[in-house]
XYZ file of C-alpha atoms in Angstrom:
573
model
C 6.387 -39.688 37.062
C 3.775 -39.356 34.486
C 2.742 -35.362 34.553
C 7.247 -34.491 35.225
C 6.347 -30.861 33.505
C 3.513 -30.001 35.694
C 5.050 -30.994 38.785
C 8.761 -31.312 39.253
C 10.187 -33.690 41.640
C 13.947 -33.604 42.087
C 13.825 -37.613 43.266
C 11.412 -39.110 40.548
C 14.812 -40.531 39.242
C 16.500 -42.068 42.135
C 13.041 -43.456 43.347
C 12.858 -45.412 40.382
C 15.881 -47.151 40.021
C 15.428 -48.271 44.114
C 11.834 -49.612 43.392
C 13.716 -51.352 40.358
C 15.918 -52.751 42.361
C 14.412 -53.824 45.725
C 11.742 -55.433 43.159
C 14.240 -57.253 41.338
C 16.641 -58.368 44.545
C 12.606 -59.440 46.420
C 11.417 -61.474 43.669
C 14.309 -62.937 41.849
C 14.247 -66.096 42.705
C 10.400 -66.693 41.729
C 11.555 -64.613 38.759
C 14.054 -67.810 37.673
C 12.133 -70.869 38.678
C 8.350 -69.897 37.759
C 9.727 -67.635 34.130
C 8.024 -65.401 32.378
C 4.293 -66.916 33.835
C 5.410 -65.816 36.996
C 4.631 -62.257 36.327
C 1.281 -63.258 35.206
C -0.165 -65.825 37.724
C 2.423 -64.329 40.629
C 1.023 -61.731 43.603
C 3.283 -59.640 45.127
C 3.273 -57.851 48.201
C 5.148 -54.743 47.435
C 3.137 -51.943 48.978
C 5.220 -51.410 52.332
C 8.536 -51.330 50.390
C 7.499 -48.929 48.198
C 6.374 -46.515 51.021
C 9.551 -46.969 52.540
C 11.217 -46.468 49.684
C 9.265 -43.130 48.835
C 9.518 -41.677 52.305
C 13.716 -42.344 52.163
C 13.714 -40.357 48.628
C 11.917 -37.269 50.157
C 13.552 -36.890 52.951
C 16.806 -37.348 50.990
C 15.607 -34.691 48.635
C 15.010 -32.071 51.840
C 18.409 -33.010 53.212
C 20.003 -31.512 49.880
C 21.937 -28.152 50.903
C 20.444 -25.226 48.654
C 23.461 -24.041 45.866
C 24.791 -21.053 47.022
C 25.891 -18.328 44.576
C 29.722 -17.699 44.326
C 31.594 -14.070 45.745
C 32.712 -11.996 43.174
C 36.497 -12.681 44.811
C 35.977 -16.663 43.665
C 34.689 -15.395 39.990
C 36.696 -15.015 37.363
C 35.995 -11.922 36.736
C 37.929 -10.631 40.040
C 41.238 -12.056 38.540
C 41.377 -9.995 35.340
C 43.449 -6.883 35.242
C 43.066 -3.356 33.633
C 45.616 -4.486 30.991
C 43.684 -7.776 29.868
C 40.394 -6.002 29.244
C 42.520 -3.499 27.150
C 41.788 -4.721 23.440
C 42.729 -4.143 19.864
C 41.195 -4.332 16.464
C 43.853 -6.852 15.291
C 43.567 -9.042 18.575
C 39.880 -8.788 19.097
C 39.711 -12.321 17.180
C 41.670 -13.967 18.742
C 40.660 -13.321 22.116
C 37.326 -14.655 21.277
C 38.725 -17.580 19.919
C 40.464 -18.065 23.282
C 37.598 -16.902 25.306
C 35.310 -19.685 23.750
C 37.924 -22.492 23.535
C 37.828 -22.184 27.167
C 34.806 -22.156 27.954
C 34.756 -25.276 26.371
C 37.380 -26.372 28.086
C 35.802 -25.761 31.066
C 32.638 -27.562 30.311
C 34.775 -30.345 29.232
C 36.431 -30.461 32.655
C 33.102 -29.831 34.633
C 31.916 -33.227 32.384
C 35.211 -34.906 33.338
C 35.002 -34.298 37.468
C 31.152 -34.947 37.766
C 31.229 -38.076 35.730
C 34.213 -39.965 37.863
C 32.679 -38.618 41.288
C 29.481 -40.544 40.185
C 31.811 -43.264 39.222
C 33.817 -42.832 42.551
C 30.083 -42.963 44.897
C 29.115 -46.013 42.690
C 32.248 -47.785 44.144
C 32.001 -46.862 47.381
C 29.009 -50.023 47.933
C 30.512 -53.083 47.465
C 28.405 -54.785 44.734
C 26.052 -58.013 45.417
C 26.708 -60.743 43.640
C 23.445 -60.272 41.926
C 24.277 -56.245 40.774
C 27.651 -57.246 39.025
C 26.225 -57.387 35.650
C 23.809 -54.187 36.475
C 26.899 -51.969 37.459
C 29.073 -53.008 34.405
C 26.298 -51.892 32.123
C 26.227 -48.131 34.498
C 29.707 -48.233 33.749
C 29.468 -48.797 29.697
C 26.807 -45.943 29.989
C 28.926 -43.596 31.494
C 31.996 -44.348 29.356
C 29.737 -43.764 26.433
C 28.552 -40.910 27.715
C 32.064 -39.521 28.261
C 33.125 -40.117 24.690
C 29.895 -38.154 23.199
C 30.574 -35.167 25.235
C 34.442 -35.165 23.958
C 33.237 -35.845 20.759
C 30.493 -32.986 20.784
C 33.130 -30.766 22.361
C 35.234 -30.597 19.810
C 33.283 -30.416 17.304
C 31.591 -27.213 18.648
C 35.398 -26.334 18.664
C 35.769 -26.738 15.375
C 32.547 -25.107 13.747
C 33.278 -22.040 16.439
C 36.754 -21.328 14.800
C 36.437 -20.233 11.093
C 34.143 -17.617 12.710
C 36.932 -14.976 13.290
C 38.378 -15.518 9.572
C 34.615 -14.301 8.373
C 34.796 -11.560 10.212
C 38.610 -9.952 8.890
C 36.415 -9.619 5.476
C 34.658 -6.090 6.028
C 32.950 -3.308 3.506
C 29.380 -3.644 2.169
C 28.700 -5.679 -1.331
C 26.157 -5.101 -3.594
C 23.426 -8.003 -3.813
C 23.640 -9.684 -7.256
C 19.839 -10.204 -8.537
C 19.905 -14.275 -10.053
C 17.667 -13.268 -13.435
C 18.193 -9.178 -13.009
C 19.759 -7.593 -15.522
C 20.066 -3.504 -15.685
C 21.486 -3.594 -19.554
C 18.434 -2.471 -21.282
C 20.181 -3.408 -23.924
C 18.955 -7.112 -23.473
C 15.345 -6.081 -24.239
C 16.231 -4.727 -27.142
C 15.063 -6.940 -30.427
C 15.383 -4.826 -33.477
C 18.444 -6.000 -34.424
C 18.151 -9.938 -34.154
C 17.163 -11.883 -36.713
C 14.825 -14.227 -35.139
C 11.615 -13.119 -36.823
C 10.443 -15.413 -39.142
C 12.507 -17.733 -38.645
C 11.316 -21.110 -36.904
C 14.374 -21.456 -34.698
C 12.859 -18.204 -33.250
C 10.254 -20.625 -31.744
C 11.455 -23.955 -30.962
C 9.033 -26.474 -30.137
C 7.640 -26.705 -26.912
C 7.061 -30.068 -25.056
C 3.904 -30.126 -23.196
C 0.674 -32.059 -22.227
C -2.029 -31.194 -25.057
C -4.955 -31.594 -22.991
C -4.036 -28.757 -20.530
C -3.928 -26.292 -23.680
C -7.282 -28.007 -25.846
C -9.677 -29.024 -22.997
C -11.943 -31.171 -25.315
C -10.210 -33.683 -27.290
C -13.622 -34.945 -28.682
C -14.144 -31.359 -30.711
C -14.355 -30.891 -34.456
C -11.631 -28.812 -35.610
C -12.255 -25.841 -36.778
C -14.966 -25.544 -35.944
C -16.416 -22.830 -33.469
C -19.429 -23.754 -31.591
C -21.919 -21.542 -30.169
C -22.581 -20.187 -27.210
C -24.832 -22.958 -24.889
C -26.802 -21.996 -21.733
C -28.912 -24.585 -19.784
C -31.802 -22.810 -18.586
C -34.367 -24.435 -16.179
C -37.735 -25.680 -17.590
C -39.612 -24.620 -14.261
C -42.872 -22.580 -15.727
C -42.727 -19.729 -13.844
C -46.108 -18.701 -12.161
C -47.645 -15.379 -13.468
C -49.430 -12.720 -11.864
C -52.730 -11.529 -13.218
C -52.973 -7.936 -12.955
C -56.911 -7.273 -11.550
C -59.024 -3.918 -12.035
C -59.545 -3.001 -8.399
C -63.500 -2.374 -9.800
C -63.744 -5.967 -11.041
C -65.490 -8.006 -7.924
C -63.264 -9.902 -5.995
C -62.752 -13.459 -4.985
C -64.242 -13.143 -1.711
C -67.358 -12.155 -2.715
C -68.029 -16.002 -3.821
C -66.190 -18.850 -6.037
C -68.314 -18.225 -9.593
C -67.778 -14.102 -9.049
C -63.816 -14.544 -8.506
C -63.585 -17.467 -11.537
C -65.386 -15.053 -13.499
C -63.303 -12.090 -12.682
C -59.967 -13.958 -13.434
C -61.330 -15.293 -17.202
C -62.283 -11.692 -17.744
C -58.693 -10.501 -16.823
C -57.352 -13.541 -19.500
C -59.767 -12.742 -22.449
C -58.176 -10.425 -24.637
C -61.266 -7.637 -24.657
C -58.802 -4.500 -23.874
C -55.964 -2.655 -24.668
C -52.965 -2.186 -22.744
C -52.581 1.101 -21.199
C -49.030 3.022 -19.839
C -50.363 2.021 -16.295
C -51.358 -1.404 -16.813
C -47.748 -1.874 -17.890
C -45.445 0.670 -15.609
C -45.479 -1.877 -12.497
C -44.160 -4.789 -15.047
C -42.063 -2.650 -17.106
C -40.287 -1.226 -13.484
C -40.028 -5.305 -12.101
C -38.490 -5.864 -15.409
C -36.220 -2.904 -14.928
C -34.010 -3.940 -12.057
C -34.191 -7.152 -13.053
C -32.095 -6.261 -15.939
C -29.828 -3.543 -13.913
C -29.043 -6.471 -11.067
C -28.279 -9.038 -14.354
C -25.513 -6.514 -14.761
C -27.108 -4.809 -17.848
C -26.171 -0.477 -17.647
C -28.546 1.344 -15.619
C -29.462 3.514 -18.874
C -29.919 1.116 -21.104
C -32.059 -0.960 -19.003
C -34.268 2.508 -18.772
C -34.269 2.544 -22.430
C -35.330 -0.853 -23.478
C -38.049 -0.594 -21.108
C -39.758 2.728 -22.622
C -38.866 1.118 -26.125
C -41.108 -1.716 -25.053
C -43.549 0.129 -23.234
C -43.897 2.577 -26.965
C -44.189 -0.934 -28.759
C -46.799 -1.954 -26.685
C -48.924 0.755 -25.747
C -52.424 0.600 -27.296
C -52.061 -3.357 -28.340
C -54.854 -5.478 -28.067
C -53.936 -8.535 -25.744
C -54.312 -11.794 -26.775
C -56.882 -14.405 -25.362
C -55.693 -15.902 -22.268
C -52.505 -13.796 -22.176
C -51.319 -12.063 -19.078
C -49.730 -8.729 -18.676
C -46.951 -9.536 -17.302
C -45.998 -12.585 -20.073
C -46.831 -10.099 -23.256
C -44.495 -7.437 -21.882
C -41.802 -10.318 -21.045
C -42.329 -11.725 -24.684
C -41.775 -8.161 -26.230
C -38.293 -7.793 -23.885
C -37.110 -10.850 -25.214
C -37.645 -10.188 -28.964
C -36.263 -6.912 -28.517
C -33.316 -8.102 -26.937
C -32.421 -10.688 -29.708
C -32.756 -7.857 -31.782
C -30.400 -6.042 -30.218
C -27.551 -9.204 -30.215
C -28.230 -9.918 -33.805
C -27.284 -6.602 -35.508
C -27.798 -6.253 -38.633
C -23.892 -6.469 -40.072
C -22.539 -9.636 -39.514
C -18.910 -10.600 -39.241
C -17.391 -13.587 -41.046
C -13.812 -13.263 -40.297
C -13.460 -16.949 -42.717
C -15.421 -15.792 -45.119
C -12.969 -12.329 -45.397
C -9.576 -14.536 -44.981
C -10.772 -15.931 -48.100
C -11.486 -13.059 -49.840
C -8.055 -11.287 -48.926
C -6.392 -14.918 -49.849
C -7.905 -13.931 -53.642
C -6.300 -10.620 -53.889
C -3.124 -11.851 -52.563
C -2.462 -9.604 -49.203
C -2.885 -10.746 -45.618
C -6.024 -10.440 -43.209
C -5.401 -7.473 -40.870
C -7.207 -7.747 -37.298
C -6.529 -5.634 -34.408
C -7.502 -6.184 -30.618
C -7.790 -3.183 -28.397
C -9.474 -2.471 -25.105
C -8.329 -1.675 -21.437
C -6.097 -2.981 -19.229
C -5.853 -6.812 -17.811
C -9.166 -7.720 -19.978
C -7.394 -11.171 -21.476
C -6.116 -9.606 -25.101
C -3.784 -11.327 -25.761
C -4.990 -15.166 -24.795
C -7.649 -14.389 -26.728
C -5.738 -13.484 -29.963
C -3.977 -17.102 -28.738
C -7.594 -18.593 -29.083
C -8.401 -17.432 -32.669
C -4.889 -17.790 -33.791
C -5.406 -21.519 -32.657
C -8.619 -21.681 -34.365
C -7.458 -19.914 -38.157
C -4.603 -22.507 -37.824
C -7.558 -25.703 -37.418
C -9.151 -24.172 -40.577
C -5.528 -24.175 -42.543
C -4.549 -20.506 -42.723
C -1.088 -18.901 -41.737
C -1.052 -16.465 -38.868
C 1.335 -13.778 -37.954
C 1.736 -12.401 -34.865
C 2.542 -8.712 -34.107
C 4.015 -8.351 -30.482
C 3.263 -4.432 -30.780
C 2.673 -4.168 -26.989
C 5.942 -2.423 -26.319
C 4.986 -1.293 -22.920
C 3.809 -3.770 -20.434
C 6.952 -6.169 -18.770
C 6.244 -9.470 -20.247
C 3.919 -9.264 -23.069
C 6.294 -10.494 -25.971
C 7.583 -13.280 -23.939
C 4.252 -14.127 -23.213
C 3.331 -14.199 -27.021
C 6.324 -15.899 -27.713
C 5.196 -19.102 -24.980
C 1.669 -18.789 -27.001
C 3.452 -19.569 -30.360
C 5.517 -22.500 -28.891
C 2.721 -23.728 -27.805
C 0.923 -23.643 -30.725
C 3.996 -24.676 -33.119
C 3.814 -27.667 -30.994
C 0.193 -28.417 -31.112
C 0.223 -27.573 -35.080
C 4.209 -28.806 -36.135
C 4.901 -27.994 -40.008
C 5.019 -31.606 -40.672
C 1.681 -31.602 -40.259
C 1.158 -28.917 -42.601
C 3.659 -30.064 -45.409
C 6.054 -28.193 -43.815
C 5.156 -25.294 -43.655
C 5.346 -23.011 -40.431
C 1.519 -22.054 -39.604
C 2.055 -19.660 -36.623
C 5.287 -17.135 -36.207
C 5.993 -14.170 -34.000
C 6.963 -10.564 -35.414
C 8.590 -8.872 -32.360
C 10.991 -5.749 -32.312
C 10.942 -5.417 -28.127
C 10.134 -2.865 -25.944
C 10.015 0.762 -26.374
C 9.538 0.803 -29.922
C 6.525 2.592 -31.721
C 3.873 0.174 -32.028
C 1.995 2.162 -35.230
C 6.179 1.198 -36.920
C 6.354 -2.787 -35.363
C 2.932 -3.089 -37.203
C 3.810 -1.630 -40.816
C 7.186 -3.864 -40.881
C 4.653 -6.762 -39.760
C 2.080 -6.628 -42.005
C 5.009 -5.981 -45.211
C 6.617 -8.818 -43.857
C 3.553 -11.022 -43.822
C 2.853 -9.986 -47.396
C 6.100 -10.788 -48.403
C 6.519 -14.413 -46.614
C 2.863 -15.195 -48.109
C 0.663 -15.083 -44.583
C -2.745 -15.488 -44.484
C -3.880 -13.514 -41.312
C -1.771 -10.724 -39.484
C -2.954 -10.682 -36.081
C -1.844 -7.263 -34.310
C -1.619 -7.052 -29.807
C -1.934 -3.492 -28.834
C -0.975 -2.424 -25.146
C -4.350 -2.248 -22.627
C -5.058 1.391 -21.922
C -7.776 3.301 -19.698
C -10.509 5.171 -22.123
C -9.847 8.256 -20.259
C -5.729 8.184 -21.360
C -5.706 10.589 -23.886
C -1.919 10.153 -25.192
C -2.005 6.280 -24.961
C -5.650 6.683 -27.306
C -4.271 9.062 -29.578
C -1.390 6.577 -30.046
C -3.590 3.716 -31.007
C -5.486 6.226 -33.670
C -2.805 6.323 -35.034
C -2.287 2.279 -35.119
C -5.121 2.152 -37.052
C -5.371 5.093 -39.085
C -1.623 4.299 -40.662
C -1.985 0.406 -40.879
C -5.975 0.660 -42.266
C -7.086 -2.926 -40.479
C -9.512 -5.221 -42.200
C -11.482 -5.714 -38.376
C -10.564 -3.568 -35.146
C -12.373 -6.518 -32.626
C -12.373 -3.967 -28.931
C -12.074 -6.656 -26.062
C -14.164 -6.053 -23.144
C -14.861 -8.221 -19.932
C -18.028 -9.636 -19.458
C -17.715 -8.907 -15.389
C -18.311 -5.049 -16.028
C -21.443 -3.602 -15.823
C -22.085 0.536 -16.402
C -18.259 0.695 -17.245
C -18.751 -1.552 -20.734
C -20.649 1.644 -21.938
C -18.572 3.994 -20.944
C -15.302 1.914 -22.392
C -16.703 1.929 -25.537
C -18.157 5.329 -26.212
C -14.335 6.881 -25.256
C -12.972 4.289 -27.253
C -14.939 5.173 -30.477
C -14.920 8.582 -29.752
C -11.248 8.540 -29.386
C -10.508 6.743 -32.683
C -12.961 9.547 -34.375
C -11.278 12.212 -32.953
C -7.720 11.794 -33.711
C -7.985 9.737 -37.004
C -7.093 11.930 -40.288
C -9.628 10.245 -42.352
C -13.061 11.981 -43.461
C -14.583 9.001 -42.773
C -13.021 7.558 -39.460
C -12.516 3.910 -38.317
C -14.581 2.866 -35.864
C -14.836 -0.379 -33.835
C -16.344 -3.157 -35.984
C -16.818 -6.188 -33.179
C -16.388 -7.263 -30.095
C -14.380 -9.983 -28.108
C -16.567 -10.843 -24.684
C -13.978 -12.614 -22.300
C -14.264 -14.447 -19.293
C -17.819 -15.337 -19.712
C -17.715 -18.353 -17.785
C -17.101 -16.397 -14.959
C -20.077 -14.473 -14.483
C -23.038 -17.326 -14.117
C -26.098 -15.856 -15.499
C -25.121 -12.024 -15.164
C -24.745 -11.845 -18.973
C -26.020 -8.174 -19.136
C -22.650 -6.525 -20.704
C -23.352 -8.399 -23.328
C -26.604 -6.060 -23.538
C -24.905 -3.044 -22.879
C -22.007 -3.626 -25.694
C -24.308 -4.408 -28.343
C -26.578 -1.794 -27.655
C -24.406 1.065 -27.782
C -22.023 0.442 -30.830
C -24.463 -1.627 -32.354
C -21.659 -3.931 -33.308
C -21.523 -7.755 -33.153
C -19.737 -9.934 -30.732
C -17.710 -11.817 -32.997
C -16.043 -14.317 -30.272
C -16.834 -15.247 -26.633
C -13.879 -16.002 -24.637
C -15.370 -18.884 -22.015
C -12.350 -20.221 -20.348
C -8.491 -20.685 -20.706
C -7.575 -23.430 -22.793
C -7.511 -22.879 -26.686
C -10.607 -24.380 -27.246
C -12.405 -22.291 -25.078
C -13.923 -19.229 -27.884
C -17.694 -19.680 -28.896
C -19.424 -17.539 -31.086
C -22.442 -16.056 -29.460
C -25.945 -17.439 -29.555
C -28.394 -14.954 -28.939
C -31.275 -16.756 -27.465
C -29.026 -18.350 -25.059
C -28.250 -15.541 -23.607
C -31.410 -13.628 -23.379
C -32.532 -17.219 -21.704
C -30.068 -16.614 -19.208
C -30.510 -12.900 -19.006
C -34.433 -13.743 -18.240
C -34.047 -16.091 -15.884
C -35.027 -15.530 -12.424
């Protein structure tokens, strides 16, 4: 009874309703004078019945004839004719139909014999005067029974039917795409009159703290870069002339060996130096600063170095760190600095808008970035225009256009006496992006903007067509800053992105003197832990500043960079 699908037994059933039985016709009468404590304090002697009983149900079960298969004569198969199996297209339907309804017919009538012959053996034993109320609940059951499988019949019937009807419709339809569209005419925005206008951008409803992180900020304001570096002193090797004695020799003679390795009474030489400089060398290349460069800071530092007196009680090892780390804030804080407020202000005083354009490869977060600073120009009260001149990649004006809902909601004009403080100029896709950027930055001096803000498409350095396009960009339009985005993941590849990129713009621009890169934009910094060597690499070989550091996803999330920090976390172990 308990494992049925591990071992099947054909009379589990019947044995159970005898045992029920013979139990209940034994004990009934304790059963009605002792109650319900009867079963509890009562012992019964059951054992021999139940053997009995079990023997009578297996040899009823061996007994049983084995089913044997019907001749093809008693099939129905035997009675069709050559004439019935003969079908056409027009009665192929129907035949089914037929075919199934009586099949269920037939199950119907199998259902309506077996349940009467059970009925029929039932009556064949006259009933005790005990089993009358047993049998009339055998006999609700099966009349219940009866009425489910009519029921279920029929409606098997009814879902079977409609069948043939699908199948009269025939010939192949073409699948209809829910938000598809092949008229590229859609895409096409030159003609609408949404830009500048505010219904262009309605305003968005949505949770500020998913878009601002930190409520507890001061606006406008952009804070610099932090890195929490461990205060563990880090234990120094002292570099030992092998003719110096050594420790073994006796206590005083190594004490006295060590204090003359500390006093300053030398210079340093190339070879006291090339096992630090060449420790201090990967550790740079594995902090993801370029293989080259890293080369080259270290023979900068060695030339520095080389024939300078040590200081008392100085180390090797901790005057050659010292020198990497000055050189290296050096190197972060060139000597141009950008102050993109400062300039708004100045453009503000000769009446014409702020031009800034963002350029760089492919995927490296250009335009949630230009999101960022457009969010932070707002918090310091200037008027941004944004030109959607990424005409190529699916998606990017739509996904300028959720940016300036967004930040139309976060910054409404009634806040600002009305006045709209972030709009989109878009013309679509396919257009010239050096034209979408002339018509925005006339429109923007027209409508009184503060700061034009223009998205270029992401292209690979080693394009040529797609960089001689964005010469042109920024030869016609003349930009006040060209910021080049680059991920802080990369490692050799930041170098190489930004030599084509230069190069590039030099090449094809018509000027004498060509426009150049003047800053950088380091995204997804707070992705790379302590591997903050591309911000080495980028500085190093434009010589340009990183104006912003991208350090998460929310609008809040741009930092300008603090050098030390991130030589801390570029020298840390």
């Amino acid at each position: 009874v308990g494992f049925q699908k591990i071992l099947t037994l054909t009379y589990v059933d019947k044995l159970i309703d005898d045992v029920h039985k013979e139990f209940r016709d034994k004990y009934r009468t304790e059963f009605q004078q002792k109650g319900a404590l009867g079963l509890l304090n009562g012992t019964f002697d059951f054992k021999d019945d139940f053997m009995r009983l079990l023997r009578e149900a297996e040899e009823s079960s061996k007994v049983r004839a084995p089913t044997v298969m019907k001749t093809f004569e008693q099939s129905l198969k035997s009675q069709k004719t050559v004439k019935c199996m003969i079908e056409t297209r027009g009665e192929k339907p129907k035949e089914k139909v037929k075919n199934k309804k009586n099949k269920g017919s037939k199950k119907e009538a199998v259902e309506a014999v077996a349940v009467p012959g059970k009925a029929s053996a039932g009556d064949k034993q006259p009933p005790a005067a005990g089993d009358r109320e047993e049998l009339t609940k055998d006999e609700i059951l099966q009349k219940n029974r009866e009425e489910f499988f009519k029921r279920h019949m029929k409606a098997g019937e009814k879902s079977r039917s409609p069948k043939p009807e699908a199948q009269k419709e025939k010939g192949k339809k073409p699948r209809v795409w829910d938000l598809g569209n092949s008229n590229a005419k859609v895409l096409d925005y030159s003609n609408s009159a949404t830009n500048g206008s505010a219904e262009a951008c309605p305003v968005e409803e949505f949770d500020p703290d998913t878009a601002l992180g930190d409520r507890n900020r001061e606006p406008g304001r952009l804070y610099d870069l932090e890195y929490e570096s461990d205060d563990e002193a880090e234990e120094e090797k002292v570099i030992q002339n092998p003719a110096k004695p050594s420790a073994k020799k006796g206590g005083l003679g190594g004490m006295f060996g060590m204090l003359k390795g500390l006093v300053g009474s030398k210079s340093l030489t190339r070879e006291d130096m090339d096992p630090v400089l060449e420790k201090m060398k990967d550790h740079l290349i594995a902090k993801n600063v370029a293989a080259e460069i890293a080369v080259q800071l270290c023979e900068s530092v060695a030339k520095k170095l080389e024939g300078k007196v040590m200081g008392t009680f100085t180390t090797v090892t901790s005057t050659v760190k010292q020198a990497l780390q000055e050189a290296l804030v050096q190197i972060l804080q060139p000597q141009r600095r950008v102050d993109v407020l400062r300039d708004v202000m100045d453009a503000q005083r000769h009446r014409r808008p702020y031009v800034v354009t963002f350029c760089g490869v492919n995927g490296v977060g250009k335009s949630t970035n230009l999101a960022k600073i457009s969010f932070w120009l707002i918090e310091n009260g200037f008027s941004v225009l944004i030109a959607a001149c990424d005409t190529f990649r699916a998606g990017a004006v739509e996904q300028l256009r959720t940016h300036t809902r967004r930040l139309n909601a976060l910054h409404p004009p009634e806040s600002h006496g009305g006045r709209t403080m972030v709009q989109l100029y878009e013309k679509g896709y396919g257009k010239d992006a050096a034209g979408i950027a002339m018509e925005a930055i006339s429109y923007a001096r027209n409508q009184g903007f503060d700061v034009v803000l223009v998205d270029t498409a992401g292209r690979m350095q080693d394009n040529a067509p797609l960089m001689t396009a964005l010469a042109k960009l920024i030869a016609v339009n003349a930009p006040d800053l060209v910021l080049f985005v680059g991920e802080a993941l990369v490692g050799n590849e930041a170098v190489d992105q930004l030599v084509k990129f230069n190069k590039a713009l030099a090449d094809h621009s018509m000027a004498q003197t060509p426009r150049l890169i003047d800053g950088i934009v380091l995204t997804k910094f707070d992705t790379i832990d302590d591997k903050v060597g591309a911000a080495i690499s980028m500085t190093y070989i434009t010589s340009k500043p990183i104006v912003f550091v991208g350090t998460g996803q929310t609008y809040c999330d741009l930092r300008s960079l603090n050098a030390k920090a991130v030589v801390a976390a570029l020298m840390k172990a």
